[in-house]
């Protein structure tokens, strides 16, 4: 009775021998291709057939043909051999960060600014890396980074003290705040002052989502001598712009949001001093991901 497959281990060497005989249809030519003599090859094929419990070849003095079992086995054996041959290159690419998975979260404003060109550059340089993209607010990204659920996040700095103890953050974009107004709320086409907009309700991020961004917006009004009336809060930039489009109020948004075109929205520069809003890339300081390291190198300024 032949041994069961659980009692014997099918080796790549056996599949290589089988594929050579099947492809050459001749034991002698297969042995020459494998740089071995014919008797050990014949013995290895016989041992494989005994292990599988079925003949793989119909043998005559002049020819070798595959049995139905051999015909079924051949494409699978070829596939496994091709995969095995690719393993060393796969390991080398993974070790260099040229393949693998990068999980990246991003705030909505990054989708209108830094994210598309950054992904395009990374894809050109590392086409074998799979990228898992997730849109999320800064507070959710910080939680996910702390728990190791994502590799990196494009978010609004600065980092809270607890997060800064385990995360690194690198600025990747700085841009001024501009006004997003309902169409017709301001005259002309030039910059507007916050005093001229004092009657419009303010649509703003909740402070719990991004305290620094929320406070920066309110400080703009305070510096201009205006006390805004907060009419709505929304956690997604698309929602904020949508509320402006519906005439629900005005908002202060990063300049790149003007790439989000919505009917009924008028984007204007501020005549008041406009603070710069930073977008940063954060990641775990103890991360061992070679893909992440490759991604970070892409952000290094050219020397």
mmCIF file of C-alpha atoms in Angstrom, residues 31-210:
data_model
loop_
_atom_site.group_PDB
_atom_site.id
_atom_site.type_symbol
_atom_site.label_atom_id
_atom_site.label_comp_id
_atom_site.label_asym_id
_atom_site.label_seq_id
_atom_site.Cartn_x
_atom_site.Cartn_y
_atom_site.Cartn_z
ATOM 1 C CA UNK A 31 17.855 13.620 -17.694
ATOM 2 C CA UNK A 32 20.223 15.624 -19.892
ATOM 3 C CA UNK A 33 18.208 18.792 -19.257
ATOM 4 C CA UNK A 34 18.413 18.154 -15.512
ATOM 5 C CA UNK A 35 22.152 17.384 -15.694
ATOM 6 C CA UNK A 36 21.725 13.898 -14.274
ATOM 7 C CA UNK A 37 21.787 10.319 -15.522
ATOM 8 C CA UNK A 38 18.609 8.503 -16.543
ATOM 9 C CA UNK A 39 18.425 5.736 -13.879
ATOM 10 C CA UNK A 40 18.120 8.112 -10.874
ATOM 11 C CA UNK A 41 15.503 10.100 -12.789
ATOM 12 C CA UNK A 42 13.455 6.987 -13.522
ATOM 13 C CA UNK A 43 13.708 5.946 -9.880
ATOM 14 C CA UNK A 44 12.573 9.403 -8.709
ATOM 15 C CA UNK A 45 9.529 9.340 -11.018
ATOM 16 C CA UNK A 46 8.641 5.828 -9.835
ATOM 17 C CA UNK A 47 8.875 7.003 -6.215
ATOM 18 C CA UNK A 48 6.611 9.977 -7.003
ATOM 19 C CA UNK A 49 4.022 7.706 -8.624
ATOM 20 C CA UNK A 50 4.142 5.406 -5.614
ATOM 21 C CA UNK A 51 3.638 8.375 -3.284
ATOM 22 C CA UNK A 52 0.660 9.632 -5.294
ATOM 23 C CA UNK A 53 -0.754 6.135 -5.721
ATOM 24 C CA UNK A 54 -1.221 6.444 -9.481
ATOM 25 C CA UNK A 55 0.859 6.208 -12.678
ATOM 26 C CA UNK A 56 1.778 9.536 -14.220
ATOM 27 C CA UNK A 57 3.264 8.228 -17.483
ATOM 28 C CA UNK A 58 2.440 5.553 -20.068
ATOM 29 C CA UNK A 59 5.827 4.140 -21.020
ATOM 30 C CA UNK A 60 6.843 2.214 -24.133
ATOM 31 C CA UNK A 61 10.288 1.557 -25.518
ATOM 32 C CA UNK A 62 9.916 4.455 -27.954
ATOM 33 C CA UNK A 63 7.654 6.993 -26.268
ATOM 34 C CA UNK A 64 6.431 8.483 -23.015
ATOM 35 C CA UNK A 65 2.895 9.860 -22.669
ATOM 36 C CA UNK A 66 1.024 11.378 -19.755
ATOM 37 C CA UNK A 67 -1.802 9.504 -18.068
ATOM 38 C CA UNK A 68 -4.968 11.427 -17.126
ATOM 39 C CA UNK A 69 -3.439 11.908 -13.655
ATOM 40 C CA UNK A 70 -0.227 13.228 -15.230
ATOM 41 C CA UNK A 71 -2.169 15.600 -17.473
ATOM 42 C CA UNK A 72 -3.983 17.012 -14.429
ATOM 43 C CA UNK A 73 -0.786 17.345 -12.411
ATOM 44 C CA UNK A 74 1.379 19.053 -15.045
ATOM 45 C CA UNK A 75 -0.106 22.586 -15.083
ATOM 46 C CA UNK A 76 -0.202 22.672 -11.294
ATOM 47 C CA UNK A 77 3.394 21.474 -11.071
ATOM 48 C CA UNK A 78 4.473 24.130 -13.576
ATOM 49 C CA UNK A 79 2.645 26.829 -11.623
ATOM 50 C CA UNK A 80 4.279 25.793 -8.328
ATOM 51 C CA UNK A 81 7.716 25.690 -9.922
ATOM 52 C CA UNK A 82 7.250 29.162 -11.397
ATOM 53 C CA UNK A 83 6.155 30.508 -8.008
ATOM 54 C CA UNK A 84 9.118 28.881 -6.287
ATOM 55 C CA UNK A 85 11.494 30.388 -8.845
ATOM 56 C CA UNK A 86 10.063 33.827 -8.117
ATOM 57 C CA UNK A 87 10.502 33.572 -4.321
ATOM 58 C CA UNK A 88 14.117 34.845 -4.110
ATOM 59 C CA UNK A 89 13.272 37.965 -6.112
ATOM 60 C CA UNK A 90 10.114 38.453 -4.034
ATOM 61 C CA UNK A 91 12.158 38.292 -0.824
ATOM 62 C CA UNK A 92 14.741 40.743 -2.181
ATOM 63 C CA UNK A 93 12.056 43.222 -3.254
ATOM 64 C CA UNK A 94 10.267 42.924 0.094
ATOM 65 C CA UNK A 95 13.539 43.507 1.978
ATOM 66 C CA UNK A 96 14.202 46.663 -0.064
ATOM 67 C CA UNK A 97 10.625 47.972 0.256
ATOM 68 C CA UNK A 98 9.958 47.463 -3.456
ATOM 69 C CA UNK A 99 7.015 45.145 -2.775
ATOM 70 C CA UNK A 100 4.509 44.573 -0.012
ATOM 71 C CA UNK A 101 1.634 46.600 1.420
ATOM 72 C CA UNK A 102 1.423 50.230 2.546
ATOM 73 C CA UNK A 103 -1.656 51.214 4.544
ATOM 74 C CA UNK A 104 -2.090 54.976 4.344
ATOM 75 C CA UNK A 105 -4.817 57.174 5.815
ATOM 76 C CA UNK A 106 -5.439 60.757 4.758
ATOM 77 C CA UNK A 107 -7.550 63.759 5.664
ATOM 78 C CA UNK A 108 -9.931 64.925 2.954
ATOM 79 C CA UNK A 109 -7.933 68.081 2.167
ATOM 80 C CA UNK A 110 -4.921 65.935 1.192
ATOM 81 C CA UNK A 111 -7.034 64.439 -1.587
ATOM 82 C CA UNK A 112 -7.122 67.863 -3.264
ATOM 83 C CA UNK A 113 -3.440 68.646 -2.790
ATOM 84 C CA UNK A 114 -0.512 66.434 -1.828
ATOM 85 C CA UNK A 115 -1.993 62.922 -2.072
ATOM 86 C CA UNK A 116 -2.451 62.432 -5.867
ATOM 87 C CA UNK A 117 1.078 63.510 -6.937
ATOM 88 C CA UNK A 118 2.628 61.648 -3.999
ATOM 89 C CA UNK A 119 0.867 58.413 -4.914
ATOM 90 C CA UNK A 120 1.766 58.843 -8.569
ATOM 91 C CA UNK A 121 5.473 59.215 -7.763
ATOM 92 C CA UNK A 122 5.391 56.232 -5.430
ATOM 93 C CA UNK A 123 3.559 54.055 -7.974
ATOM 94 C CA UNK A 124 6.109 54.880 -10.683
ATOM 95 C CA UNK A 125 9.024 54.008 -8.409
ATOM 96 C CA UNK A 126 7.487 51.009 -6.618
ATOM 97 C CA UNK A 127 4.858 49.465 -8.931
ATOM 98 C CA UNK A 128 4.792 46.180 -6.980
ATOM 99 C CA UNK A 129 3.648 47.768 -3.705
ATOM 100 C CA UNK A 130 -0.064 47.494 -2.909
ATOM 101 C CA UNK A 131 -1.529 50.618 -1.287
ATOM 102 C CA UNK A 132 -4.494 50.486 1.088
ATOM 103 C CA UNK A 133 -6.003 53.999 1.239
ATOM 104 C CA UNK A 134 -8.425 55.134 3.913
ATOM 105 C CA UNK A 135 -9.911 58.605 4.336
ATOM 106 C CA UNK A 136 -10.111 59.513 8.019
ATOM 107 C CA UNK A 137 -10.050 62.541 10.287
ATOM 108 C CA UNK A 138 -6.911 63.357 12.268
ATOM 109 C CA UNK A 139 -8.237 61.986 15.574
ATOM 110 C CA UNK A 140 -9.125 58.607 14.025
ATOM 111 C CA UNK A 141 -5.759 58.421 12.278
ATOM 112 C CA UNK A 142 -3.921 59.042 15.538
ATOM 113 C CA UNK A 143 -5.819 56.196 17.212
ATOM 114 C CA UNK A 144 -5.110 53.863 14.288
ATOM 115 C CA UNK A 145 -1.417 54.777 14.275
ATOM 116 C CA UNK A 146 -1.105 54.238 18.021
ATOM 117 C CA UNK A 147 -2.723 50.804 17.666
ATOM 118 C CA UNK A 148 -0.593 49.861 14.635
ATOM 119 C CA UNK A 149 -3.609 49.561 12.327
ATOM 120 C CA UNK A 150 -2.043 51.757 9.618
ATOM 121 C CA UNK A 151 1.522 52.457 8.505
ATOM 122 C CA UNK A 152 1.222 56.220 8.033
ATOM 123 C CA UNK A 153 -1.278 59.044 7.964
ATOM 124 C CA UNK A 154 -1.589 62.422 6.260
ATOM 125 C CA UNK A 155 -3.091 64.562 9.000
ATOM 126 C CA UNK A 156 -3.184 67.953 10.671
ATOM 127 C CA UNK A 157 -0.304 68.535 13.106
ATOM 128 C CA UNK A 158 0.764 69.174 15.802
ATOM 129 C CA UNK A 159 0.596 65.785 17.498
ATOM 130 C CA UNK A 160 -0.885 65.554 20.993
ATOM 131 C CA UNK A 161 1.669 64.827 23.726
ATOM 132 C CA UNK A 162 0.630 61.177 24.094
ATOM 133 C CA UNK A 163 0.899 60.553 20.338
ATOM 134 C CA UNK A 164 4.181 62.461 20.018
ATOM 135 C CA UNK A 165 5.752 60.005 22.459
ATOM 136 C CA UNK A 166 5.471 57.153 19.933
ATOM 137 C CA UNK A 167 4.915 58.845 16.558
ATOM 138 C CA UNK A 168 7.115 60.874 14.233
ATOM 139 C CA UNK A 169 5.597 63.557 12.021
ATOM 140 C CA UNK A 170 7.054 65.308 8.999
ATOM 141 C CA UNK A 171 5.471 68.396 7.349
ATOM 142 C CA UNK A 172 4.666 67.796 3.687
ATOM 143 C CA UNK A 173 2.531 70.805 2.744
ATOM 144 C CA UNK A 174 1.938 74.352 3.972
ATOM 145 C CA UNK A 175 -0.853 76.502 2.518
ATOM 146 C CA UNK A 176 -2.866 79.578 3.547
ATOM 147 C CA UNK A 177 -6.450 79.651 4.692
ATOM 148 C CA UNK A 178 -8.967 81.111 2.260
ATOM 149 C CA UNK A 179 -12.687 81.835 2.483
ATOM 150 C CA UNK A 180 -15.341 79.573 0.975
ATOM 151 C CA UNK A 181 -18.452 81.733 0.493
ATOM 152 C CA UNK A 182 -21.957 81.258 -0.848
ATOM 153 C CA UNK A 183 -22.087 82.731 -4.328
ATOM 154 C CA UNK A 184 -23.030 86.406 -4.202
ATOM 155 C CA UNK A 185 -22.029 86.879 -0.567
ATOM 156 C CA UNK A 186 -19.124 89.144 -1.502
ATOM 157 C CA UNK A 187 -18.765 91.771 -4.195
ATOM 158 C CA UNK A 188 -16.156 91.737 -6.934
ATOM 159 C CA UNK A 189 -13.582 89.010 -7.392
ATOM 160 C CA UNK A 190 -10.718 90.077 -5.135
ATOM 161 C CA UNK A 191 -9.704 89.268 -1.555
ATOM 162 C CA UNK A 192 -12.289 89.712 1.193
ATOM 163 C CA UNK A 193 -12.026 90.839 4.805
ATOM 164 C CA UNK A 194 -13.491 88.884 7.685
ATOM 165 C CA UNK A 195 -15.254 92.031 8.922
ATOM 166 C CA UNK A 196 -17.207 92.158 5.659
ATOM 167 C CA UNK A 197 -18.362 88.584 6.283
ATOM 168 C CA UNK A 198 -19.357 89.001 9.946
ATOM 169 C CA UNK A 199 -23.049 88.445 9.254
ATOM 170 C CA UNK A 200 -22.485 85.017 7.701
ATOM 171 C CA UNK A 201 -22.705 81.965 9.990
ATOM 172 C CA UNK A 202 -19.425 80.065 10.275
ATOM 173 C CA UNK A 203 -19.212 76.408 9.281
ATOM 174 C CA UNK A 204 -16.288 74.776 11.074
ATOM 175 C CA UNK A 205 -14.631 71.508 12.113
ATOM 176 C CA UNK A 206 -15.561 70.387 15.641
ATOM 177 C CA UNK A 207 -12.722 71.124 18.046
ATOM 178 C CA UNK A 208 -12.557 67.480 19.199
ATOM 179 C CA UNK A 209 -11.590 66.416 15.653
ATOM 180 C CA UNK A 210 -8.644 68.779 15.219
#
